[in-house]
Amino acid sequence: MSTSADPLAALAALPGVTESVDAVRTAVDRVYGHRVMRRRSNEVTSEAALRGARGSAALAGADWALEEVRRRTDFGAEGEPRTVGAALRLTAEAGQLLSIWRQSPLRVLARLHLVAAGGAEENERIGRPRQSGEPVDEPLIGSTLPLPDADEVAGRLDGLARLLLAGSQAPALVTAAVVHGELLALRPFVSRNGLVARAAERIVLVDSGLDPKSICPAEVGYAELGVAPYMAALEGYASGTPEGMAAWIGHCGRAVELGVRESTAVCEALQRGAA
């Protein structure tokens, strides 16, 4: 990452990033201008939350059909049900943490892990960055990227928090993509890092004012684009090269655009009285 006074803004100047930012802004403005949003935005928000949770769970290995997510209630069971339950809980919790995020991003990340874990691990390992020697259960990433040691994790988390608290002139998409990518690359917790990273990205998009009603579920887009492109883009982020960083931001932008398309379809269905 750039060492300029505003490294996020420096990333926004990379080739291709402006085009991604503009495309996302245009798409978001279009769905917010839909006539259904004037009176039924709460319904669109609720549906976007459900679909976003389904998409995030799919990336974590629980690729359920949307209707199955709607009808199932056994989210405490081991395996895929617990993963889907974690994604649903995170989506519900994220919107309650905006004021804390502005003061202490690290507190929010700890809370997100507590919510995601849901008692799945021993208490002392939940809600705090992993310590030296603690294994990480993150099947999607696995051995694809080197796992930073605990000291590096602590230092980079602190740096990320200071960067966020300092503020930036960078577009929301850039900030959200960096938060998402950094958390995936670091895997700071012993489990559920992908779910936490995508929930944190959602918080940034909402808090920034780009998507204040949380109706543009990027998680839908990531799931639609597929695991292999997601991982390839993440490897670009982890490389730290300008080309890799720009590719990751572009991938995040496409995911938001697909989330917008999903919510636009929800708006159209509500308008027809079919939802």
PDB file of C-alpha atoms in Angstrom:
ATOM      1  CA  MET A   1       0.000   0.000   0.000  1.00  0.00           C
ATOM      2  CA  SER A   2       1.166   3.547  -0.698  1.00  0.00           C
ATOM      3  CA  THR A   3       3.020   5.402   2.011  1.00  0.00           C
ATOM      4  CA  SER A   4       1.419   8.770   1.110  1.00  0.00           C
ATOM      5  CA  ALA A   5      -0.463  10.793   3.716  1.00  0.00           C
ATOM      6  CA  ASP A   6      -3.698   9.308   2.395  1.00  0.00           C
ATOM      7  CA  PRO A   7      -2.876   5.805   1.119  1.00  0.00           C
ATOM      8  CA  LEU A   8      -6.516   5.010   0.392  1.00  0.00           C
ATOM      9  CA  ALA A   9      -6.782   8.031  -1.874  1.00  0.00           C
ATOM     10  CA  ALA A  10      -3.591   6.892  -3.587  1.00  0.00           C
ATOM     11  CA  LEU A  11      -5.252   3.564  -4.336  1.00  0.00           C
ATOM     12  CA  ALA A  12      -8.229   5.401  -5.812  1.00  0.00           C
ATOM     13  CA  ALA A  13      -5.856   6.920  -8.375  1.00  0.00           C
ATOM     14  CA  LEU A  14      -4.706   3.535  -9.696  1.00  0.00           C
ATOM     15  CA  PRO A  15      -5.565   2.783 -13.353  1.00  0.00           C
ATOM     16  CA  GLY A  16      -9.089   1.435 -13.719  1.00  0.00           C
ATOM     17  CA  VAL A  17     -10.225   2.243 -10.183  1.00  0.00           C
ATOM     18  CA  THR A  18     -11.981   5.490 -11.116  1.00  0.00           C
ATOM     19  CA  GLU A  19     -14.030   3.610 -13.693  1.00  0.00           C
ATOM     20  CA  SER A  20     -15.062   1.034 -11.082  1.00  0.00           C
ATOM     21  CA  VAL A  21     -15.990   3.758  -8.599  1.00  0.00           C
ATOM     22  CA  ASP A  22     -18.051   5.625 -11.188  1.00  0.00           C
ATOM     23  CA  ALA A  23     -19.860   2.469 -12.314  1.00  0.00           C
ATOM     24  CA  VAL A  24     -20.777   1.612  -8.720  1.00  0.00           C
ATOM     25  CA  ARG A  25     -21.963   5.133  -7.970  1.00  0.00           C
ATOM     26  CA  THR A  26     -24.158   5.158 -11.088  1.00  0.00           C
ATOM     27  CA  ALA A  27     -25.653   1.761 -10.256  1.00  0.00           C
ATOM     28  CA  VAL A  28     -26.337   2.667  -6.619  1.00  0.00           C
ATOM     29  CA  ASP A  29     -27.928   5.993  -7.561  1.00  0.00           C
ATOM     30  CA  ARG A  30     -30.184   4.200 -10.020  1.00  0.00           C
ATOM     31  CA  VAL A  31     -31.594   1.723  -7.509  1.00  0.00           C
ATOM     32  CA  TYR A  32     -32.044   4.424  -4.875  1.00  0.00           C
ATOM     33  CA  GLY A  33     -34.066   6.360  -7.441  1.00  0.00           C
ATOM     34  CA  HIS A  34     -36.470   3.466  -8.025  1.00  0.00           C
ATOM     35  CA  ARG A  35     -40.022   4.465  -7.207  1.00  0.00           C
ATOM     36  CA  VAL A  36     -40.466   1.492  -4.851  1.00  0.00           C
ATOM     37  CA  MET A  37     -37.747   2.917  -2.594  1.00  0.00           C
ATOM     38  CA  ARG A  38     -39.958   5.891  -1.736  1.00  0.00           C
ATOM     39  CA  ARG A  39     -42.442   3.828   0.260  1.00  0.00           C
ATOM     40  CA  ARG A  40     -41.119   0.311   0.668  1.00  0.00           C
ATOM     41  CA  SER A  41     -37.407   0.707   1.298  1.00  0.00           C
ATOM     42  CA  ASN A  42     -37.606  -1.283   4.540  1.00  0.00           C
ATOM     43  CA  GLU A  43     -38.809  -4.316   2.599  1.00  0.00           C
ATOM     44  CA  VAL A  44     -35.975  -3.955   0.106  1.00  0.00           C
ATOM     45  CA  THR A  45     -33.480  -3.667   2.963  1.00  0.00           C
ATOM     46  CA  SER A  46     -34.808  -6.818   4.622  1.00  0.00           C
ATOM     47  CA  GLU A  47     -34.665  -8.779   1.400  1.00  0.00           C
ATOM     48  CA  ALA A  48     -31.171  -7.507   0.605  1.00  0.00           C
ATOM     49  CA  ALA A  49     -30.018  -8.620   4.068  1.00  0.00           C
ATOM     50  CA  LEU A  50     -31.351 -12.124   3.530  1.00  0.00           C
ATOM     51  CA  ARG A  51     -29.850 -12.448   0.080  1.00  0.00           C
ATOM     52  CA  GLY A  52     -26.552 -10.985   1.217  1.00  0.00           C
ATOM     53  CA  ALA A  53     -26.332 -13.463   4.083  1.00  0.00           C
ATOM     54  CA  ARG A  54     -27.079 -16.316   1.695  1.00  0.00           C
ATOM     55  CA  GLY A  55     -24.292 -15.127  -0.620  1.00  0.00           C
ATOM     56  CA  SER A  56     -21.747 -14.782   2.176  1.00  0.00           C
ATOM     57  CA  ALA A  57     -22.597 -18.229   3.509  1.00  0.00           C
ATOM     58  CA  ALA A  58     -22.199 -19.673   0.010  1.00  0.00           C
ATOM     59  CA  LEU A  59     -18.642 -18.337  -0.138  1.00  0.00           C
ATOM     60  CA  ALA A  60     -18.016 -19.949   3.261  1.00  0.00           C
ATOM     61  CA  GLY A  61     -19.071 -23.345   1.927  1.00  0.00           C
ATOM     62  CA  ALA A  62     -22.827 -23.396   2.636  1.00  0.00           C
ATOM     63  CA  ASP A  63     -24.333 -22.734  -0.786  1.00  0.00           C
ATOM     64  CA  TRP A  64     -28.037 -23.039  -0.041  1.00  0.00           C
ATOM     65  CA  ALA A  65     -30.892 -21.963  -2.268  1.00  0.00           C
ATOM     66  CA  LEU A  66     -32.561 -18.758  -1.111  1.00  0.00           C
ATOM     67  CA  GLU A  67     -35.834 -20.522  -0.341  1.00  0.00           C
ATOM     68  CA  GLU A  68     -34.026 -23.041   1.835  1.00  0.00           C
ATOM     69  CA  VAL A  69     -32.528 -20.192   3.854  1.00  0.00           C
ATOM     70  CA  ARG A  70     -36.055 -18.773   4.264  1.00  0.00           C
ATOM     71  CA  ARG A  71     -37.632 -21.986   5.519  1.00  0.00           C
ATOM     72  CA  ARG A  72     -34.892 -23.548   7.649  1.00  0.00           C
ATOM     73  CA  THR A  73     -34.679 -22.906  11.385  1.00  0.00           C
ATOM     74  CA  ASP A  74     -31.973 -25.371  12.450  1.00  0.00           C
ATOM     75  CA  PHE A  75     -29.125 -22.888  12.274  1.00  0.00           C
ATOM     76  CA  GLY A  76     -27.503 -24.183  15.436  1.00  0.00           C
ATOM     77  CA  ALA A  77     -26.732 -27.579  13.915  1.00  0.00           C
ATOM     78  CA  GLU A  78     -23.118 -28.374  13.051  1.00  0.00           C
ATOM     79  CA  GLY A  79     -21.764 -27.864   9.551  1.00  0.00           C
ATOM     80  CA  GLU A  80     -23.542 -25.841   6.900  1.00  0.00           C
ATOM     81  CA  PRO A  81     -26.544 -24.822   9.055  1.00  0.00           C
ATOM     82  CA  ARG A  82     -24.212 -23.185  11.572  1.00  0.00           C
ATOM     83  CA  THR A  83     -22.445 -21.314   8.761  1.00  0.00           C
ATOM     84  CA  VAL A  84     -25.724 -19.998   7.368  1.00  0.00           C
ATOM     85  CA  GLY A  85     -26.828 -19.040  10.869  1.00  0.00           C
ATOM     86  CA  ALA A  86     -23.595 -17.132  11.398  1.00  0.00           C
ATOM     87  CA  ALA A  87     -24.093 -15.208   8.165  1.00  0.00           C
ATOM     88  CA  LEU A  88     -27.665 -14.324   9.115  1.00  0.00           C
ATOM     89  CA  ARG A  89     -26.630 -13.160  12.580  1.00  0.00           C
ATOM     90  CA  LEU A  90     -23.838 -11.021  11.196  1.00  0.00           C
ATOM     91  CA  THR A  91     -26.127  -9.340   8.713  1.00  0.00           C
ATOM     92  CA  ALA A  92     -28.569  -8.483  11.475  1.00  0.00           C
ATOM     93  CA  GLU A  93     -25.818  -7.263  13.805  1.00  0.00           C
ATOM     94  CA  ALA A  94     -23.851  -5.138  11.334  1.00  0.00           C
ATOM     95  CA  GLY A  95     -26.449  -2.392  11.154  1.00  0.00           C
ATOM     96  CA  GLN A  96     -26.342  -1.955  14.933  1.00  0.00           C
ATOM     97  CA  LEU A  97     -22.617  -1.227  15.053  1.00  0.00           C
ATOM     98  CA  LEU A  98     -22.200   1.904  12.948  1.00  0.00           C
ATOM     99  CA  SER A  99     -21.673   4.341  15.822  1.00  0.00           C
ATOM    100  CA  ILE A 100     -19.094   2.062  17.440  1.00  0.00           C
ATOM    101  CA  TRP A 101     -17.311   1.537  14.114  1.00  0.00           C
ATOM    102  CA  ARG A 102     -16.650   5.271  13.870  1.00  0.00           C
ATOM    103  CA  GLN A 103     -14.928   5.216  17.265  1.00  0.00           C
ATOM    104  CA  SER A 104     -13.301   1.787  17.419  1.00  0.00           C
ATOM    105  CA  PRO A 105     -13.233  -0.480  14.354  1.00  0.00           C
ATOM    106  CA  LEU A 106     -11.358  -3.141  16.303  1.00  0.00           C
ATOM    107  CA  ARG A 107     -14.147  -3.387  18.892  1.00  0.00           C
ATOM    108  CA  VAL A 108     -16.597  -3.942  16.081  1.00  0.00           C
ATOM    109  CA  LEU A 109     -14.467  -6.650  14.510  1.00  0.00           C
ATOM    110  CA  ALA A 110     -14.276  -8.426  17.867  1.00  0.00           C
ATOM    111  CA  ARG A 111     -18.038  -8.186  18.214  1.00  0.00           C
ATOM    112  CA  LEU A 112     -18.571  -9.508  14.709  1.00  0.00           C
ATOM    113  CA  HIS A 113     -16.455 -12.543  15.494  1.00  0.00           C
ATOM    114  CA  LEU A 114     -18.375 -13.174  18.701  1.00  0.00           C
ATOM    115  CA  VAL A 115     -21.619 -13.066  16.743  1.00  0.00           C
ATOM    116  CA  ALA A 116     -20.270 -15.240  13.932  1.00  0.00           C
ATOM    117  CA  ALA A 117     -18.766 -17.864  16.240  1.00  0.00           C
ATOM    118  CA  GLY A 118     -21.959 -18.250  18.220  1.00  0.00           C
ATOM    119  CA  GLY A 119     -20.306 -20.438  20.825  1.00  0.00           C
ATOM    120  CA  ALA A 120     -18.670 -22.691  18.245  1.00  0.00           C
ATOM    121  CA  GLU A 121     -15.232 -22.389  19.858  1.00  0.00           C
ATOM    122  CA  GLU A 122     -13.924 -22.234  23.387  1.00  0.00           C
ATOM    123  CA  ASN A 123     -14.761 -18.864  24.894  1.00  0.00           C
ATOM    124  CA  GLU A 124     -11.208 -17.606  25.276  1.00  0.00           C
ATOM    125  CA  ARG A 125     -10.626 -17.907  21.518  1.00  0.00           C
ATOM    126  CA  ILE A 126     -13.716 -15.963  20.460  1.00  0.00           C
ATOM    127  CA  GLY A 127     -13.792 -12.242  19.837  1.00  0.00           C
ATOM    128  CA  ARG A 128     -10.064 -11.554  19.950  1.00  0.00           C
ATOM    129  CA  PRO A 129      -7.217 -11.750  17.430  1.00  0.00           C
ATOM    130  CA  ARG A 130      -5.565 -15.140  17.354  1.00  0.00           C
ATOM    131  CA  GLN A 131      -2.428 -15.711  19.372  1.00  0.00           C
ATOM    132  CA  SER A 132       0.824 -17.323  18.354  1.00  0.00           C
ATOM    133  CA  GLY A 133       0.415 -20.987  17.490  1.00  0.00           C
ATOM    134  CA  GLU A 134      -3.388 -20.953  17.288  1.00  0.00           C
ATOM    135  CA  PRO A 135      -4.676 -22.661  14.123  1.00  0.00           C
ATOM    136  CA  VAL A 136      -7.102 -20.981  11.739  1.00  0.00           C
ATOM    137  CA  ASP A 137     -10.133 -22.751  10.323  1.00  0.00           C
ATOM    138  CA  GLU A 138     -10.802 -20.955   7.040  1.00  0.00           C
ATOM    139  CA  PRO A 139     -11.532 -23.607   4.384  1.00  0.00           C
ATOM    140  CA  LEU A 140     -12.072 -21.197   1.482  1.00  0.00           C
ATOM    141  CA  ILE A 141      -8.607 -19.689   1.717  1.00  0.00           C
ATOM    142  CA  GLY A 142      -6.786 -22.661   3.186  1.00  0.00           C
ATOM    143  CA  SER A 143      -3.179 -22.690   2.023  1.00  0.00           C
ATOM    144  CA  THR A 144      -3.791 -20.362  -0.936  1.00  0.00           C
ATOM    145  CA  LEU A 145      -2.238 -17.413   0.886  1.00  0.00           C
ATOM    146  CA  PRO A 146       0.535 -17.483   3.490  1.00  0.00           C
ATOM    147  CA  LEU A 147      -0.872 -17.041   6.991  1.00  0.00           C
ATOM    148  CA  PRO A 148       0.629 -14.002   8.747  1.00  0.00           C
ATOM    149  CA  ASP A 149       1.890 -14.645  12.257  1.00  0.00           C
ATOM    150  CA  ALA A 150       0.154 -13.197  15.285  1.00  0.00           C
ATOM    151  CA  ASP A 151       2.566 -10.262  15.654  1.00  0.00           C
ATOM    152  CA  GLU A 152       2.045  -9.207  12.052  1.00  0.00           C
ATOM    153  CA  VAL A 153      -1.719  -9.534  12.471  1.00  0.00           C
ATOM    154  CA  ALA A 154      -1.694  -7.290  15.538  1.00  0.00           C
ATOM    155  CA  GLY A 155       0.406  -4.645  13.815  1.00  0.00           C
ATOM    156  CA  ARG A 156      -1.616  -4.584  10.619  1.00  0.00           C
ATOM    157  CA  LEU A 157      -4.937  -4.528  12.465  1.00  0.00           C
ATOM    158  CA  ASP A 158      -3.735  -1.552  14.450  1.00  0.00           C
ATOM    159  CA  GLY A 159      -2.607   0.127  11.234  1.00  0.00           C
ATOM    160  CA  LEU A 160      -5.965  -0.528   9.595  1.00  0.00           C
ATOM    161  CA  ALA A 161      -7.823   0.946  12.545  1.00  0.00           C
ATOM    162  CA  ARG A 162      -5.640   4.064  12.551  1.00  0.00           C
ATOM    163  CA  LEU A 163      -6.166   4.459   8.821  1.00  0.00           C
ATOM    164  CA  LEU A 164      -9.935   4.287   9.208  1.00  0.00           C
ATOM    165  CA  LEU A 165     -10.033   6.654  12.172  1.00  0.00           C
ATOM    166  CA  ALA A 166      -7.826   9.194  10.390  1.00  0.00           C
ATOM    167  CA  GLY A 167     -10.344   9.503   7.574  1.00  0.00           C
ATOM    168  CA  SER A 168      -9.711   9.623   3.849  1.00  0.00           C
ATOM    169  CA  GLN A 169     -10.811  11.347   0.689  1.00  0.00           C
ATOM    170  CA  ALA A 170     -11.000   7.947  -1.004  1.00  0.00           C
ATOM    171  CA  PRO A 171     -14.335   6.742  -2.385  1.00  0.00           C
ATOM    172  CA  ALA A 172     -16.313   4.329  -0.229  1.00  0.00           C
ATOM    173  CA  LEU A 173     -15.693   1.444  -2.620  1.00  0.00           C
ATOM    174  CA  VAL A 174     -11.925   1.746  -2.144  1.00  0.00           C
ATOM    175  CA  THR A 175     -12.126   1.861   1.640  1.00  0.00           C
ATOM    176  CA  ALA A 176     -14.572  -1.050   1.759  1.00  0.00           C
ATOM    177  CA  ALA A 177     -12.409  -3.135  -0.562  1.00  0.00           C
ATOM    178  CA  VAL A 178      -9.303  -2.526   1.557  1.00  0.00           C
ATOM    179  CA  VAL A 179     -11.096  -3.473   4.788  1.00  0.00           C
ATOM    180  CA  HIS A 180     -12.456  -6.625   3.153  1.00  0.00           C
ATOM    181  CA  GLY A 181      -9.159  -7.605   1.551  1.00  0.00           C
ATOM    182  CA  GLU A 182      -7.026  -6.892   4.622  1.00  0.00           C
ATOM    183  CA  LEU A 183      -9.215  -9.007   6.885  1.00  0.00           C
ATOM    184  CA  LEU A 184      -9.223 -11.898   4.438  1.00  0.00           C
ATOM    185  CA  ALA A 185      -5.469 -11.718   3.967  1.00  0.00           C
ATOM    186  CA  LEU A 186      -4.771 -11.491   7.719  1.00  0.00           C
ATOM    187  CA  ARG A 187      -7.369 -13.997   8.931  1.00  0.00           C
ATOM    188  CA  PRO A 188      -7.113 -12.390  12.395  1.00  0.00           C
ATOM    189  CA  PHE A 189      -9.511 -14.798  14.110  1.00  0.00           C
ATOM    190  CA  VAL A 190      -9.412 -18.559  14.539  1.00  0.00           C
ATOM    191  CA  SER A 191     -12.502 -18.985  12.351  1.00  0.00           C
ATOM    192  CA  ARG A 192     -15.227 -17.223  10.325  1.00  0.00           C
ATOM    193  CA  ASN A 193     -12.844 -14.606   8.932  1.00  0.00           C
ATOM    194  CA  GLY A 194     -14.515 -14.505   5.535  1.00  0.00           C
ATOM    195  CA  LEU A 195     -17.937 -13.894   7.051  1.00  0.00           C
ATOM    196  CA  VAL A 196     -16.508 -11.179   9.292  1.00  0.00           C
ATOM    197  CA  ALA A 197     -14.629  -9.522   6.415  1.00  0.00           C
ATOM    198  CA  ARG A 198     -17.731  -9.311   4.240  1.00  0.00           C
ATOM    199  CA  ALA A 199     -19.810  -7.969   7.142  1.00  0.00           C
ATOM    200  CA  ALA A 200     -17.160  -5.303   7.782  1.00  0.00           C
ATOM    201  CA  GLU A 201     -17.244  -4.312   4.127  1.00  0.00           C
ATOM    202  CA  ARG A 202     -21.009  -3.932   4.415  1.00  0.00           C
ATOM    203  CA  ILE A 203     -20.563  -1.634   7.445  1.00  0.00           C
ATOM    204  CA  VAL A 204     -18.156   0.593   5.496  1.00  0.00           C
ATOM    205  CA  LEU A 205     -20.515   0.879   2.522  1.00  0.00           C
ATOM    206  CA  VAL A 206     -23.383   1.862   4.800  1.00  0.00           C
ATOM    207  CA  ASP A 207     -21.388   4.145   7.084  1.00  0.00           C
ATOM    208  CA  SER A 208     -19.826   5.983   4.149  1.00  0.00           C
ATOM    209  CA  GLY A 209     -23.225   7.043   2.851  1.00  0.00           C
ATOM    210  CA  LEU A 210     -22.815   5.143  -0.417  1.00  0.00           C
ATOM    211  CA  ASP A 211     -25.475   2.632   0.623  1.00  0.00           C
ATOM    212  CA  PRO A 212     -27.136   4.088   3.743  1.00  0.00           C
ATOM    213  CA  LYS A 213     -30.160   1.783   3.613  1.00  0.00           C
ATOM    214  CA  SER A 214     -28.015  -1.324   3.022  1.00  0.00           C
ATOM    215  CA  ILE A 215     -29.802  -2.386  -0.145  1.00  0.00           C
ATOM    216  CA  CYS A 216     -26.759  -3.239  -2.301  1.00  0.00           C
ATOM    217  CA  PRO A 217     -25.548  -6.643  -1.062  1.00  0.00           C
ATOM    218  CA  ALA A 218     -22.072  -7.131  -2.486  1.00  0.00           C
ATOM    219  CA  GLU A 219     -22.112 -10.650  -1.018  1.00  0.00           C
ATOM    220  CA  VAL A 220     -24.640 -11.613  -3.678  1.00  0.00           C
ATOM    221  CA  GLY A 221     -22.211 -10.436  -6.317  1.00  0.00           C
ATOM    222  CA  TYR A 222     -19.221 -12.284  -4.889  1.00  0.00           C
ATOM    223  CA  ALA A 223     -21.199 -15.514  -4.818  1.00  0.00           C
ATOM    224  CA  GLU A 224     -22.438 -14.967  -8.380  1.00  0.00           C
ATOM    225  CA  LEU A 225     -18.959 -14.204  -9.693  1.00  0.00           C
ATOM    226  CA  GLY A 226     -17.712 -17.413  -8.088  1.00  0.00           C
ATOM    227  CA  VAL A 227     -15.107 -18.631  -5.641  1.00  0.00           C
ATOM    228  CA  ALA A 228     -12.226 -18.966  -8.119  1.00  0.00           C
ATOM    229  CA  PRO A 229     -12.367 -15.324  -9.319  1.00  0.00           C
ATOM    230  CA  TYR A 230     -12.829 -14.190  -5.720  1.00  0.00           C
ATOM    231  CA  MET A 231      -9.666 -15.986  -4.665  1.00  0.00           C
ATOM    232  CA  ALA A 232      -7.730 -14.814  -7.714  1.00  0.00           C
ATOM    233  CA  ALA A 233      -8.653 -11.215  -6.942  1.00  0.00           C
ATOM    234  CA  LEU A 234      -7.705 -11.705  -3.284  1.00  0.00           C
ATOM    235  CA  GLU A 235      -4.292 -12.991  -4.332  1.00  0.00           C
ATOM    236  CA  GLY A 236      -3.917  -9.739  -6.264  1.00  0.00           C
ATOM    237  CA  TYR A 237      -4.700  -7.753  -3.136  1.00  0.00           C
ATOM    238  CA  ALA A 238      -2.275  -9.804  -1.051  1.00  0.00           C
ATOM    239  CA  SER A 239       0.482  -9.248  -3.606  1.00  0.00           C
ATOM    240  CA  GLY A 240       0.429  -5.529  -2.792  1.00  0.00           C
ATOM    241  CA  THR A 241       1.188  -4.594  -6.403  1.00  0.00           C
ATOM    242  CA  PRO A 242      -0.695  -1.705  -7.996  1.00  0.00           C
ATOM    243  CA  GLU A 243      -2.139  -4.052 -10.591  1.00  0.00           C
ATOM    244  CA  GLY A 244      -3.239  -6.553  -7.965  1.00  0.00           C
ATOM    245  CA  MET A 245      -4.793  -3.917  -5.729  1.00  0.00           C
ATOM    246  CA  ALA A 246      -6.670  -2.369  -8.658  1.00  0.00           C
ATOM    247  CA  ALA A 247      -7.933  -5.793  -9.722  1.00  0.00           C
ATOM    248  CA  TRP A 248      -9.245  -6.488  -6.210  1.00  0.00           C
ATOM    249  CA  ILE A 249     -11.025  -3.125  -6.025  1.00  0.00           C
ATOM    250  CA  GLY A 250     -12.497  -3.762  -9.461  1.00  0.00           C
ATOM    251  CA  HIS A 251     -13.741  -7.176  -8.350  1.00  0.00           C
ATOM    252  CA  CYS A 252     -15.376  -5.621  -5.283  1.00  0.00           C
ATOM    253  CA  GLY A 253     -16.981  -3.018  -7.528  1.00  0.00           C
ATOM    254  CA  ARG A 254     -18.460  -5.637  -9.819  1.00  0.00           C
ATOM    255  CA  ALA A 255     -19.846  -7.452  -6.792  1.00  0.00           C
ATOM    256  CA  VAL A 256     -21.594  -4.293  -5.582  1.00  0.00           C
ATOM    257  CA  GLU A 257     -23.036  -3.738  -9.050  1.00  0.00           C
ATOM    258  CA  LEU A 258     -24.440  -7.279  -9.057  1.00  0.00           C
ATOM    259  CA  GLY A 259     -25.880  -6.660  -5.593  1.00  0.00           C
ATOM    260  CA  VAL A 260     -27.564  -3.561  -6.995  1.00  0.00           C
ATOM    261  CA  ARG A 261     -28.980  -5.636  -9.827  1.00  0.00           C
ATOM    262  CA  GLU A 262     -30.386  -8.098  -7.288  1.00  0.00           C
ATOM    263  CA  SER A 263     -32.122  -5.368  -5.302  1.00  0.00           C
ATOM    264  CA  THR A 264     -33.401  -3.741  -8.481  1.00  0.00           C
ATOM    265  CA  ALA A 265     -35.099  -7.045  -9.288  1.00  0.00           C
ATOM    266  CA  VAL A 266     -36.604  -7.029  -5.777  1.00  0.00           C
ATOM    267  CA  CYS A 267     -37.923  -3.519  -6.391  1.00  0.00           C
ATOM    268  CA  GLU A 268     -39.452  -4.609  -9.690  1.00  0.00           C
ATOM    269  CA  ALA A 269     -41.096  -7.603  -8.027  1.00  0.00           C
ATOM    270  CA  LEU A 270     -42.529  -5.428  -5.270  1.00  0.00           C
ATOM    271  CA  GLN A 271     -43.842  -3.020  -7.859  1.00  0.00           C
ATOM    272  CA  ARG A 272     -45.612  -5.864  -9.638  1.00  0.00           C
ATOM    273  CA  GLY A 273     -46.971  -7.139  -6.325  1.00  0.00           C
ATOM    274  CA  ALA A 274     -45.120 -10.401  -6.814  1.00  0.00           C
ATOM    275  CA  ALA A 275     -42.837 -10.265  -3.773  1.00  0.00           C
TER     276      ALA A 275
END
